[in-house]
Tab-separated table of C-alpha atoms and ligand atoms in Angstrom:
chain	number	residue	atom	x	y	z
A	1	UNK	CA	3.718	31.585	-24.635
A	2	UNK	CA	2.684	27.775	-24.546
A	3	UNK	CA	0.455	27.142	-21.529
A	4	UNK	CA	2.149	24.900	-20.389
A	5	UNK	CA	5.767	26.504	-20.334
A	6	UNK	CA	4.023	29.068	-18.403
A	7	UNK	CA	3.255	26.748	-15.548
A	8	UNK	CA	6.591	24.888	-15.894
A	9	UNK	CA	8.046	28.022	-14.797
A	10	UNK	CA	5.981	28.555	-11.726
A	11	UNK	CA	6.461	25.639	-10.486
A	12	UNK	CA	8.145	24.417	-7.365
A	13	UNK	CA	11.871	23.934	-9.033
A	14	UNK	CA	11.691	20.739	-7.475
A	15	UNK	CA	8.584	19.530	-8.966
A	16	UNK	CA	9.481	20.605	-12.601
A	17	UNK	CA	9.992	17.308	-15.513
A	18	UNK	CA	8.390	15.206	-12.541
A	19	UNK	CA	5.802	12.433	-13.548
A	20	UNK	CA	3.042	11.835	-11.899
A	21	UNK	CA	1.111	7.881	-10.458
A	22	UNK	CA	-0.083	6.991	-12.787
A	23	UNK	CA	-1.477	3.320	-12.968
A	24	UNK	CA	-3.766	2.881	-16.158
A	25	UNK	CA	-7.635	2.975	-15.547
A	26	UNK	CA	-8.435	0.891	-18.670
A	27	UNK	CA	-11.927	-0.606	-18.884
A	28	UNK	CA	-10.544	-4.287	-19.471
A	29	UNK	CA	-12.535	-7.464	-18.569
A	30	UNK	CA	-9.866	-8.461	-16.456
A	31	UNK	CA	-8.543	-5.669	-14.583
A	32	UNK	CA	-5.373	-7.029	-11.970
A	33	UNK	CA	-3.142	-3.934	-12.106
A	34	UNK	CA	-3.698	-2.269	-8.600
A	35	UNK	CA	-4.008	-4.535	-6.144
A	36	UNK	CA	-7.635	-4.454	-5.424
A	37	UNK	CA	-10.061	-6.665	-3.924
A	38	UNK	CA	-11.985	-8.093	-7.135
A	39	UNK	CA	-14.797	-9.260	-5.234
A	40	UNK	CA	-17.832	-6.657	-5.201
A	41	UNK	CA	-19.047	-5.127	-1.195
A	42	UNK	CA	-21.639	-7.925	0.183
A	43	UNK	CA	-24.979	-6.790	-0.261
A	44	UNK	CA	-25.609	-7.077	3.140
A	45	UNK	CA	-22.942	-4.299	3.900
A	46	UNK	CA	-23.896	-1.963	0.772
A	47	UNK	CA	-27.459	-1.790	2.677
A	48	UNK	CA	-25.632	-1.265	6.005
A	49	UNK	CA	-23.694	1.371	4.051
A	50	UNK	CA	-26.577	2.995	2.431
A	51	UNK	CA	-28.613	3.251	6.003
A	52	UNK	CA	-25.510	4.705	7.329
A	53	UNK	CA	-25.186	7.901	4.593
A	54	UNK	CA	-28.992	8.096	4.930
A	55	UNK	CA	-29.096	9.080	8.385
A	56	UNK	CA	-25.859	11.224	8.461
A	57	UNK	CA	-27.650	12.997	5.058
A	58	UNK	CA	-29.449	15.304	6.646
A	59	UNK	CA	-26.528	16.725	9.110
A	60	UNK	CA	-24.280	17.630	6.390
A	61	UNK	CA	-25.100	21.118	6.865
A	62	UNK	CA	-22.519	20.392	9.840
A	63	UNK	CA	-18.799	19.464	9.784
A	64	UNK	CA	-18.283	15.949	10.715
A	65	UNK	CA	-16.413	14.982	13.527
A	66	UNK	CA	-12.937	16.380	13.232
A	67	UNK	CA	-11.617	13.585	15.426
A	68	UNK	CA	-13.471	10.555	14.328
A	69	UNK	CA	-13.691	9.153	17.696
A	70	UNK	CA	-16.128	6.764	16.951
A	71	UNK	CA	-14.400	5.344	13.658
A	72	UNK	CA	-11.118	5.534	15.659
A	73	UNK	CA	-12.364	3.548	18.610
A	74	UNK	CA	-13.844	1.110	15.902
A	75	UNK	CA	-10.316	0.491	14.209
A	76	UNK	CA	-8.310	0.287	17.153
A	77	UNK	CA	-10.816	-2.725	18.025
A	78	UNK	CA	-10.381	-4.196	14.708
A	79	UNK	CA	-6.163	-3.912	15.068
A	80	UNK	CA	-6.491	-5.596	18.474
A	81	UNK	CA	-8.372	-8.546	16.691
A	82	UNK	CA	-4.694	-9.499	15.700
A	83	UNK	CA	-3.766	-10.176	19.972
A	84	UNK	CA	-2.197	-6.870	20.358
A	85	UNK	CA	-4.233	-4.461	22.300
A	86	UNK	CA	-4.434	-1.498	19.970
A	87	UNK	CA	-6.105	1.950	21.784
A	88	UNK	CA	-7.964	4.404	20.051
A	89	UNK	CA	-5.485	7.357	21.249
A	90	UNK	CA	-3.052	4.983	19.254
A	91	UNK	CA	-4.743	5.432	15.621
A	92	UNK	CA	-4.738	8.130	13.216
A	93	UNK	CA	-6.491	7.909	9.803
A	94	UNK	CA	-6.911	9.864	6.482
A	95	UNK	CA	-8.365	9.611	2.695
A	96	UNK	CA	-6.507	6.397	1.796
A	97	UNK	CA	-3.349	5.107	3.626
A	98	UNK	CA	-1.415	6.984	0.997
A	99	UNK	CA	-2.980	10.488	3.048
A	100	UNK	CA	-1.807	8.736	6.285
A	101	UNK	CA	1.816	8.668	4.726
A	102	UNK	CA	1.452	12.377	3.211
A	103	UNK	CA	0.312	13.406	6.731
A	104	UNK	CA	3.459	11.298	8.319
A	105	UNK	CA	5.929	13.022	6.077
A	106	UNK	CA	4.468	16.446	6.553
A	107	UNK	CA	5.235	16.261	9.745
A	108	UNK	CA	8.580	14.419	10.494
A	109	UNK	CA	9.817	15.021	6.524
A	110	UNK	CA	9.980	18.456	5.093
A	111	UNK	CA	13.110	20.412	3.577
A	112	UNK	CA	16.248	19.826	4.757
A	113	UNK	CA	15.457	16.483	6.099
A	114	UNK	CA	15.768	12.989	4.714
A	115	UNK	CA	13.924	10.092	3.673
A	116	UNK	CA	15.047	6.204	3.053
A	117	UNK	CA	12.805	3.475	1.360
A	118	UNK	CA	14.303	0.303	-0.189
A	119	UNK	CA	13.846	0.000	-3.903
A	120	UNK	CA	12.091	-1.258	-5.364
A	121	UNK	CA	8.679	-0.806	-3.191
A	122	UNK	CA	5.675	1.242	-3.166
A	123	UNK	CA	6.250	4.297	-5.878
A	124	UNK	CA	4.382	6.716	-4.192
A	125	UNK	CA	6.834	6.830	-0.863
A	126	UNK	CA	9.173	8.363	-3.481
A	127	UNK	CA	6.638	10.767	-4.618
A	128	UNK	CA	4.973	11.254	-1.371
A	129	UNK	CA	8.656	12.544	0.116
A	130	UNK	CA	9.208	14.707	-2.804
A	131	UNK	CA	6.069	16.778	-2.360
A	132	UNK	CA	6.593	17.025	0.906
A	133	UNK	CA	9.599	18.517	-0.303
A	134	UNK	CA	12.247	15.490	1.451
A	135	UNK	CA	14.885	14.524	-0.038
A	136	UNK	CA	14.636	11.155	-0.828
A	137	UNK	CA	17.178	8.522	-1.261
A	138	UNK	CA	16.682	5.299	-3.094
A	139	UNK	CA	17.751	2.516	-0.550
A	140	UNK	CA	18.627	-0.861	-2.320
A	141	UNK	CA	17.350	-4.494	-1.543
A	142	UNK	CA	19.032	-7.360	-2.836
A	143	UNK	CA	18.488	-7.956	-6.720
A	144	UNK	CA	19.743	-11.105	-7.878
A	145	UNK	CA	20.168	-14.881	-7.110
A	146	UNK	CA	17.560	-16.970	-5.016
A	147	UNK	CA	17.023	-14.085	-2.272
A	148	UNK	CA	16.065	-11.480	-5.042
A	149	UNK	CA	14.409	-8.287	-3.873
A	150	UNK	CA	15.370	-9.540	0.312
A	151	UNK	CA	16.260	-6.988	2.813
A	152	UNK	CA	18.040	-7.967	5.115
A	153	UNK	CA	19.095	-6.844	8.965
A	154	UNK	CA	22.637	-5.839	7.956
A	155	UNK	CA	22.331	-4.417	4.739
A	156	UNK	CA	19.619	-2.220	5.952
A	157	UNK	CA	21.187	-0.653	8.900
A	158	UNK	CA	23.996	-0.245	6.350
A	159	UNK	CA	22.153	1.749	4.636
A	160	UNK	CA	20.372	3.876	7.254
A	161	UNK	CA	23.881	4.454	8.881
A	162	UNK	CA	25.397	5.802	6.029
A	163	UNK	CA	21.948	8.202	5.013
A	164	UNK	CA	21.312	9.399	8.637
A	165	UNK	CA	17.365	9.740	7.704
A	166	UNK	CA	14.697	11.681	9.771
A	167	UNK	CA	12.305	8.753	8.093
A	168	UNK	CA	12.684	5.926	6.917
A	169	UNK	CA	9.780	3.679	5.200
A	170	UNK	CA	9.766	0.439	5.465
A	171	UNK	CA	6.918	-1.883	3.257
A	172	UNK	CA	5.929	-5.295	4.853
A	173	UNK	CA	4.354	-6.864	2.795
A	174	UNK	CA	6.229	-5.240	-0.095
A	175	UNK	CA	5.048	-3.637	-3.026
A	176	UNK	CA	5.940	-4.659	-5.672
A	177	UNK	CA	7.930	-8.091	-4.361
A	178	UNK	CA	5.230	-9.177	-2.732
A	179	UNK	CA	7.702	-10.785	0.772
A	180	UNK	CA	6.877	-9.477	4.037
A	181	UNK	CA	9.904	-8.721	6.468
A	182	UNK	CA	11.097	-9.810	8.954
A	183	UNK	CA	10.617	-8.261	12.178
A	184	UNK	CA	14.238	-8.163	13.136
A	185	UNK	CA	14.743	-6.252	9.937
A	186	UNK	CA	11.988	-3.160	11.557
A	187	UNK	CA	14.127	-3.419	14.870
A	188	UNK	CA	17.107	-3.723	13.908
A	189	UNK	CA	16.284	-0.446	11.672
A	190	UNK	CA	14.622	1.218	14.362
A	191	UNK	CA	17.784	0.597	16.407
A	192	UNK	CA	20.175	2.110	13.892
A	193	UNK	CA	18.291	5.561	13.363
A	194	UNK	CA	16.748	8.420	15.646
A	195	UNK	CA	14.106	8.906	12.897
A	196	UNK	CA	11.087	7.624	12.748
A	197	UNK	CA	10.654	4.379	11.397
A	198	UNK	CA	7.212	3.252	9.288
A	199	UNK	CA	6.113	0.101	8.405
A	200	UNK	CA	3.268	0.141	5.224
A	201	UNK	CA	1.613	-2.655	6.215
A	202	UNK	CA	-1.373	-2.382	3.294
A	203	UNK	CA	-1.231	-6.033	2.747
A	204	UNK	CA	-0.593	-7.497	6.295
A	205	UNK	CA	-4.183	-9.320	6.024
A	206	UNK	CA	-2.837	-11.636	3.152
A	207	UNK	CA	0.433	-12.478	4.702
A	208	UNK	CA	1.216	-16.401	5.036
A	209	UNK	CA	0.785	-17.876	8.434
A	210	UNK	CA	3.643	-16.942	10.395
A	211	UNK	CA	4.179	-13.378	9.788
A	212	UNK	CA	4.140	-11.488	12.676
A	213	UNK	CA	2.799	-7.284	12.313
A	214	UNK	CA	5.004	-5.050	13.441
A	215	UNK	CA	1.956	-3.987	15.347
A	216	UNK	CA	3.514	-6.525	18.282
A	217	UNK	CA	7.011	-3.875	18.322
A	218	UNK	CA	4.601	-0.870	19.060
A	219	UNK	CA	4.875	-0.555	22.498
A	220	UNK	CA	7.812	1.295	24.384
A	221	UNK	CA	9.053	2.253	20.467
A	222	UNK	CA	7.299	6.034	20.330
A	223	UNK	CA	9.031	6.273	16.653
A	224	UNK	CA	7.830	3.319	15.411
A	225	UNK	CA	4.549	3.534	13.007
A	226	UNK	CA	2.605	0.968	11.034
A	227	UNK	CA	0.316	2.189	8.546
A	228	UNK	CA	-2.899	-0.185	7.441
A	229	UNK	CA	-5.513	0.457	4.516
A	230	UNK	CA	-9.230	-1.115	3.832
A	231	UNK	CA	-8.314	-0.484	0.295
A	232	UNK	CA	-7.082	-3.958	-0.076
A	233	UNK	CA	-7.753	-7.172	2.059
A	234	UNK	CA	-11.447	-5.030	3.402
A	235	UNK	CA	-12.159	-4.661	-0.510
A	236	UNK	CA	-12.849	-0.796	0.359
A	237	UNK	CA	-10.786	0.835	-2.094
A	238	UNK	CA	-13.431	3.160	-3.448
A	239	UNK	CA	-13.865	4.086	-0.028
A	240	UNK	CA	-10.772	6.192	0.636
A	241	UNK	CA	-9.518	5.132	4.299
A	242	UNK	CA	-6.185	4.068	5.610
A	243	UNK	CA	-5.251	4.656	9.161
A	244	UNK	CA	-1.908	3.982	10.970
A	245	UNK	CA	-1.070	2.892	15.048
A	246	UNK	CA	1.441	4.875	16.958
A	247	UNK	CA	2.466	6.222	19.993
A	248	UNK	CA	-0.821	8.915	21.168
A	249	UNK	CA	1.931	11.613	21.480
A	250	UNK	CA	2.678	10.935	17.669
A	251	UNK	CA	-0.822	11.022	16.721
A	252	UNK	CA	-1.019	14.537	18.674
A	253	UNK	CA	1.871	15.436	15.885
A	254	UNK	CA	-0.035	14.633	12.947
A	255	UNK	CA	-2.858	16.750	14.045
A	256	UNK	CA	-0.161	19.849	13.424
A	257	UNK	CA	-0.439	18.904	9.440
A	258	UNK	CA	-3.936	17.440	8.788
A	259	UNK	CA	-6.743	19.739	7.319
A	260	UNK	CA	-9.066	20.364	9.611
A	261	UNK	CA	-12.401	17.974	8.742
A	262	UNK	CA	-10.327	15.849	6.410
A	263	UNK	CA	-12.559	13.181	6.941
A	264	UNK	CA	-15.690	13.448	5.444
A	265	UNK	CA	-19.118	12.470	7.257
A	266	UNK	CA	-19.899	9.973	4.425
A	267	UNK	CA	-16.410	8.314	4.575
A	268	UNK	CA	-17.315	7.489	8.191
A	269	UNK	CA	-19.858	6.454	8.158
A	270	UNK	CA	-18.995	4.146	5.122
A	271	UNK	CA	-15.848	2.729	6.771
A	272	UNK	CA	-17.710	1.904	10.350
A	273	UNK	CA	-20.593	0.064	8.511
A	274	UNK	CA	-17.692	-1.966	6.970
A	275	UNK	CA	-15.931	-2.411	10.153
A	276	UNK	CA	-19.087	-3.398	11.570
A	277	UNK	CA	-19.209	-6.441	9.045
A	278	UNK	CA	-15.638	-7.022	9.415
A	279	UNK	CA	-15.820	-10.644	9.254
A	280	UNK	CA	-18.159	-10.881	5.970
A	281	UNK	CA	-15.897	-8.155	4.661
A	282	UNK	CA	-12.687	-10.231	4.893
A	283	UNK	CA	-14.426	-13.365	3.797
A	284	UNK	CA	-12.488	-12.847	0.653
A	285	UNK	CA	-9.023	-13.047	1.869
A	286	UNK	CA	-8.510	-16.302	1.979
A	287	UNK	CA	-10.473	-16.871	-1.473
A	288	UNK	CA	-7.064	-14.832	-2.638
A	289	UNK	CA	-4.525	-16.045	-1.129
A	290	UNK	CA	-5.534	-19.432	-2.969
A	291	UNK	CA	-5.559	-17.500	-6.295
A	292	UNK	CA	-1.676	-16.033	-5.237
A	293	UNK	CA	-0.787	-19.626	-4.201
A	294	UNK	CA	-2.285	-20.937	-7.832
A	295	UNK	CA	-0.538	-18.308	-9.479
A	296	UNK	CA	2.773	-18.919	-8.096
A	297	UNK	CA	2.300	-22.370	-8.978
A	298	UNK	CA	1.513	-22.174	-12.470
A	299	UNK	CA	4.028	-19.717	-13.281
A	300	UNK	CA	6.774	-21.900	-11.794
A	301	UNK	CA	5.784	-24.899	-14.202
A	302	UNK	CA	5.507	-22.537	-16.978
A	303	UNK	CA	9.434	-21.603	-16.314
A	304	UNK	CA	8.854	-18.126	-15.083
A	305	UNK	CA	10.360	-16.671	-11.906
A	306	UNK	CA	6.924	-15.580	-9.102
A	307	UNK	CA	9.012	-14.293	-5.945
A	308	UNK	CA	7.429	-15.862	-2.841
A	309	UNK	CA	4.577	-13.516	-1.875
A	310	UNK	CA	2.531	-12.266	1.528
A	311	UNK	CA	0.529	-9.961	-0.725
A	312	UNK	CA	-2.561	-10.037	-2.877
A	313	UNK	CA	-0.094	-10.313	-5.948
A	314	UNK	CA	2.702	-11.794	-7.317
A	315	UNK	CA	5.842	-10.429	-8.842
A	316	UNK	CA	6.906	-12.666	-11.918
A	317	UNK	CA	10.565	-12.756	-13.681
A	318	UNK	CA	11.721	-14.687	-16.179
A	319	UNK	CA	10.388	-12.212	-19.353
A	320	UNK	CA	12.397	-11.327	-22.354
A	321	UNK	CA	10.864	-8.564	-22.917
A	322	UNK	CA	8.381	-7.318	-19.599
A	323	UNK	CA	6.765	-4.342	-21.619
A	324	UNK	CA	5.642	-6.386	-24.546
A	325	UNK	CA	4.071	-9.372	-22.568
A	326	UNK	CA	2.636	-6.565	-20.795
A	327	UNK	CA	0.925	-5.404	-23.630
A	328	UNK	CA	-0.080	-8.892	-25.580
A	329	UNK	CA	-1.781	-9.574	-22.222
A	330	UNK	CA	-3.726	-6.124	-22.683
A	331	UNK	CA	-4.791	-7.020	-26.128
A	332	UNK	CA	-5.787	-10.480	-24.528
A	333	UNK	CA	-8.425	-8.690	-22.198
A	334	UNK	CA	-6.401	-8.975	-19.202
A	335	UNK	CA	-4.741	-5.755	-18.067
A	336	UNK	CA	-1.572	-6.410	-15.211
A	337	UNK	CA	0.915	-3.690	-13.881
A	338	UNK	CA	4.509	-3.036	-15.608
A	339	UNK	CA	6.375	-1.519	-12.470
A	340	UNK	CA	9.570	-1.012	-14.654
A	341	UNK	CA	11.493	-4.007	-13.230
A	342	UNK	CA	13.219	-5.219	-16.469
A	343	UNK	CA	11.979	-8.491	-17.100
A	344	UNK	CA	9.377	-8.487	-14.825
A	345	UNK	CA	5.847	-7.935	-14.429
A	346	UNK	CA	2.929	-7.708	-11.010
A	347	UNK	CA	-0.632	-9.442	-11.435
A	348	UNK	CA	-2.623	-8.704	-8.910
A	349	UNK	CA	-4.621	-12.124	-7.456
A	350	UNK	CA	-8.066	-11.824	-7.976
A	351	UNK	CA	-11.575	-14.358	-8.354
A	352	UNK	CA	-10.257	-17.848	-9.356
A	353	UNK	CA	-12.060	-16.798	-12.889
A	354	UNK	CA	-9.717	-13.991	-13.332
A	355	UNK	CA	-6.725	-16.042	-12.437
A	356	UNK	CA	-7.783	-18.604	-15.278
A	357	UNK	CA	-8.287	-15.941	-17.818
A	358	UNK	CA	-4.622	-13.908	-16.712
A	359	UNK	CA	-2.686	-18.011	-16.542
A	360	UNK	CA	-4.693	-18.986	-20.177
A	361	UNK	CA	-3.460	-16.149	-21.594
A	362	UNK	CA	0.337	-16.193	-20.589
A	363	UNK	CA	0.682	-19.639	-20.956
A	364	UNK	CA	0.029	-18.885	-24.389
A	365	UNK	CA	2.492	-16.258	-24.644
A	366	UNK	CA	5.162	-18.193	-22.608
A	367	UNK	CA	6.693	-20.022	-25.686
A	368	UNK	CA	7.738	-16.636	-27.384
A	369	UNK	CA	8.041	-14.407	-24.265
A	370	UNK	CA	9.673	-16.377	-21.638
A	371	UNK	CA	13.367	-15.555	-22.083
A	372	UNK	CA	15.719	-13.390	-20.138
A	373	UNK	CA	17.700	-14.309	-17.201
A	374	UNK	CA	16.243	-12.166	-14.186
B	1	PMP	N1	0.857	1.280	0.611
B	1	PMP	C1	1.046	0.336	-0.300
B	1	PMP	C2	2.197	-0.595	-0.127
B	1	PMP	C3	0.192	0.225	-1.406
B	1	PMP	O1	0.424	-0.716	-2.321
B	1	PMP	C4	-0.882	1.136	-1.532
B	1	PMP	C5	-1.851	1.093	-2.689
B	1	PMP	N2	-1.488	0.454	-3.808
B	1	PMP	C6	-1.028	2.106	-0.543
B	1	PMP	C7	-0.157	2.147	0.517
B	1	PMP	C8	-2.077	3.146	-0.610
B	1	PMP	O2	-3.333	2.682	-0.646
B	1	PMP	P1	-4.588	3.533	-0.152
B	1	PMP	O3	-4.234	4.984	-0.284
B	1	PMP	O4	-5.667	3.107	-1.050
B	1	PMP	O5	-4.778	3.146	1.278
């Protein structure tokens, strides 16, 4: 029997003719598909990093510290940086904010119960629920007309009335739209379900001036959640560390699901040498917000569609055809993310050098590839 029938048929039934992420990992000269931070760690922080593994080398023989008390107290006093007071009882964190969400759905999801996102938004909530084994239901933002991709207050308590979800997920700044939310939108939701209600907040460090974190609508909401990563605005991707705030008692919860050491001593010590240097570490933000900002202007003037963004990226309409500007880009150098939005592609904003190369190059697609009505 083919291999791989045999393994089809001992699957989980519910896994069976799934796909799995997949984002390409193409060596390109301009790589803006993921949402990274382009710009390299500071050298002053690699050697703060290095020191760090150095002295922790020798203790490996050991577990590290299942709790992480000391890179827990260390984020809670980065969150509070924002002006609410953020406790280290109040933060959980895992391999990537993506294992922050696995452990969140382990916990309240699970068979029989329900999960809500609004579509589109970050693809692995979807896949995330599903191997948790949730059910998952596609939620819907607006699509067309000049609030494209929107949620709004009524339509999403709407649609959480009508699902009755144990969870529902929630992505401010969203990916891929790039819009934060409002925060009437989270409480309003919160108000319309006895679930628990997260808000991915990956992106909140890039969000125009203005946007409140639903960090500030923590306190006296026990089923409220907002999830962070370093993977993006703390350019730490390689680093593998996401972390949420919530109420202690929820944090007690996750510890149900977690593996026990899930953190390893390395990862640790790598994120608290970062959060250490927080300052020089987010000295790139504001380098790329100028790049969105540029891109959103250029694209405009071209005649494309960007949708306002609080991200590191921008979501662009206005494409005849999104799959084949996606690939003349590629065989330009300059690799950017399809999400499967008909007529529509994501570039990630990164050094103003890659934004020249990724605006050079469409601009001189633009003439055949603008086209379709979004
Ligand atoms: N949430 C959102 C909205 C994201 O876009 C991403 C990464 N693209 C993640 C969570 C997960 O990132 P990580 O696991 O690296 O923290």
């Amino acid at each position: 029997m083919d291999p791989r029938a045999t393994i089809e048929a001992m699957l989980r039934p519910d896994l069976r003719g799934r796909t799995a992420y997949g984002a390409p990992q193409l060596a390109v000269p301009v790589a803006l598909n993921t949402n990274e931070n382009s710009y390299p760690v500071p050298a002053v922080v690699v050697e703060a990093m290095t020191r760090a593994v150095a002295e922790a080398a020798a203790g490996l023989n050991r577990y590290p510290d299942r709790e992480f008390t000391a890179l827990r107290t260390d984020l809670a006093a980065y969150l509070s940086r924002g002006g609410t007071p953020v406790d280290a009882a109040q933060v959980w964190a895992g391999n990537g904010s993506n294992e922050v969400l696995l452990h969140l759905l382990q916990a309240f999801g699970g068979p029989g119960r329900v999960a809500v996102g609004f579509t589109p938004a970050y693809s692995m909530h979807p896949i995330i629920a599903t191997t948790t084994g949730t059910t998952w239901v596609d939620g819907m933002r607006g699509v067309a007309g000049d609030g494209a991709f929107d949620l709004d207050a009524t339509s999403a308590v709407a649609q959480v009335r009508e699902h009755r979800p144990d969870v529902v997920l929630l992505c401010s700044p969203n990916n891929p739209t790039g819009t934060a939310l409002g925060l009437d939108v989270v409480e309003a939701v919160h108000d319309a379900t006895t679930g628990l209600v997260v808000v991915d907040e990956a992106y909140a460090e890039f969000a125009r001036p203005g946007t409140p974190s639903a960090l500030t609508l923590l306190a006296g909401r026990p089923r409220l959640v907002v999830t962070r990563t370093m993977s993006k605005a703390f350019a730490l991707a390689g680093g593998r560390l996401g972390y949420l705030a919530a109420a202690p008692a929820l944090v007690d919860a996750l510890r149900l699901v977690r593996m026990p050491y899930h953190l390893s001593t390395p990862t640790q010590a790598v994120a608290r040498a970062a959060l250490a240097h927080a300052d020089l570490m987010l000295e790139t933000v504001g380098v790329v917000k100028e790049q969105r900002d540029r891109i959103v202007d250029a694209l405009t003037r071209m005649g494309l569609e960007p949708v306002p963004s609080d991200a590191n990226f921008v979501l662009f309409g206005g494409l005849a055809d999104s799959h084949a500007t996606w690939q003349a880009l590629l065989e330009r150098g300059v690799l950017v993310r399809d999400v499967g939005i008909p007529h529509y592609l994501r570039v990630t904003a990164g050094t103003p050098e890659e934004t020249t190369a990724f605006l050079d190059a469409l601009a001189a697609l633009v003439p055949t590839h603008a086209g379709a009505a979004s």
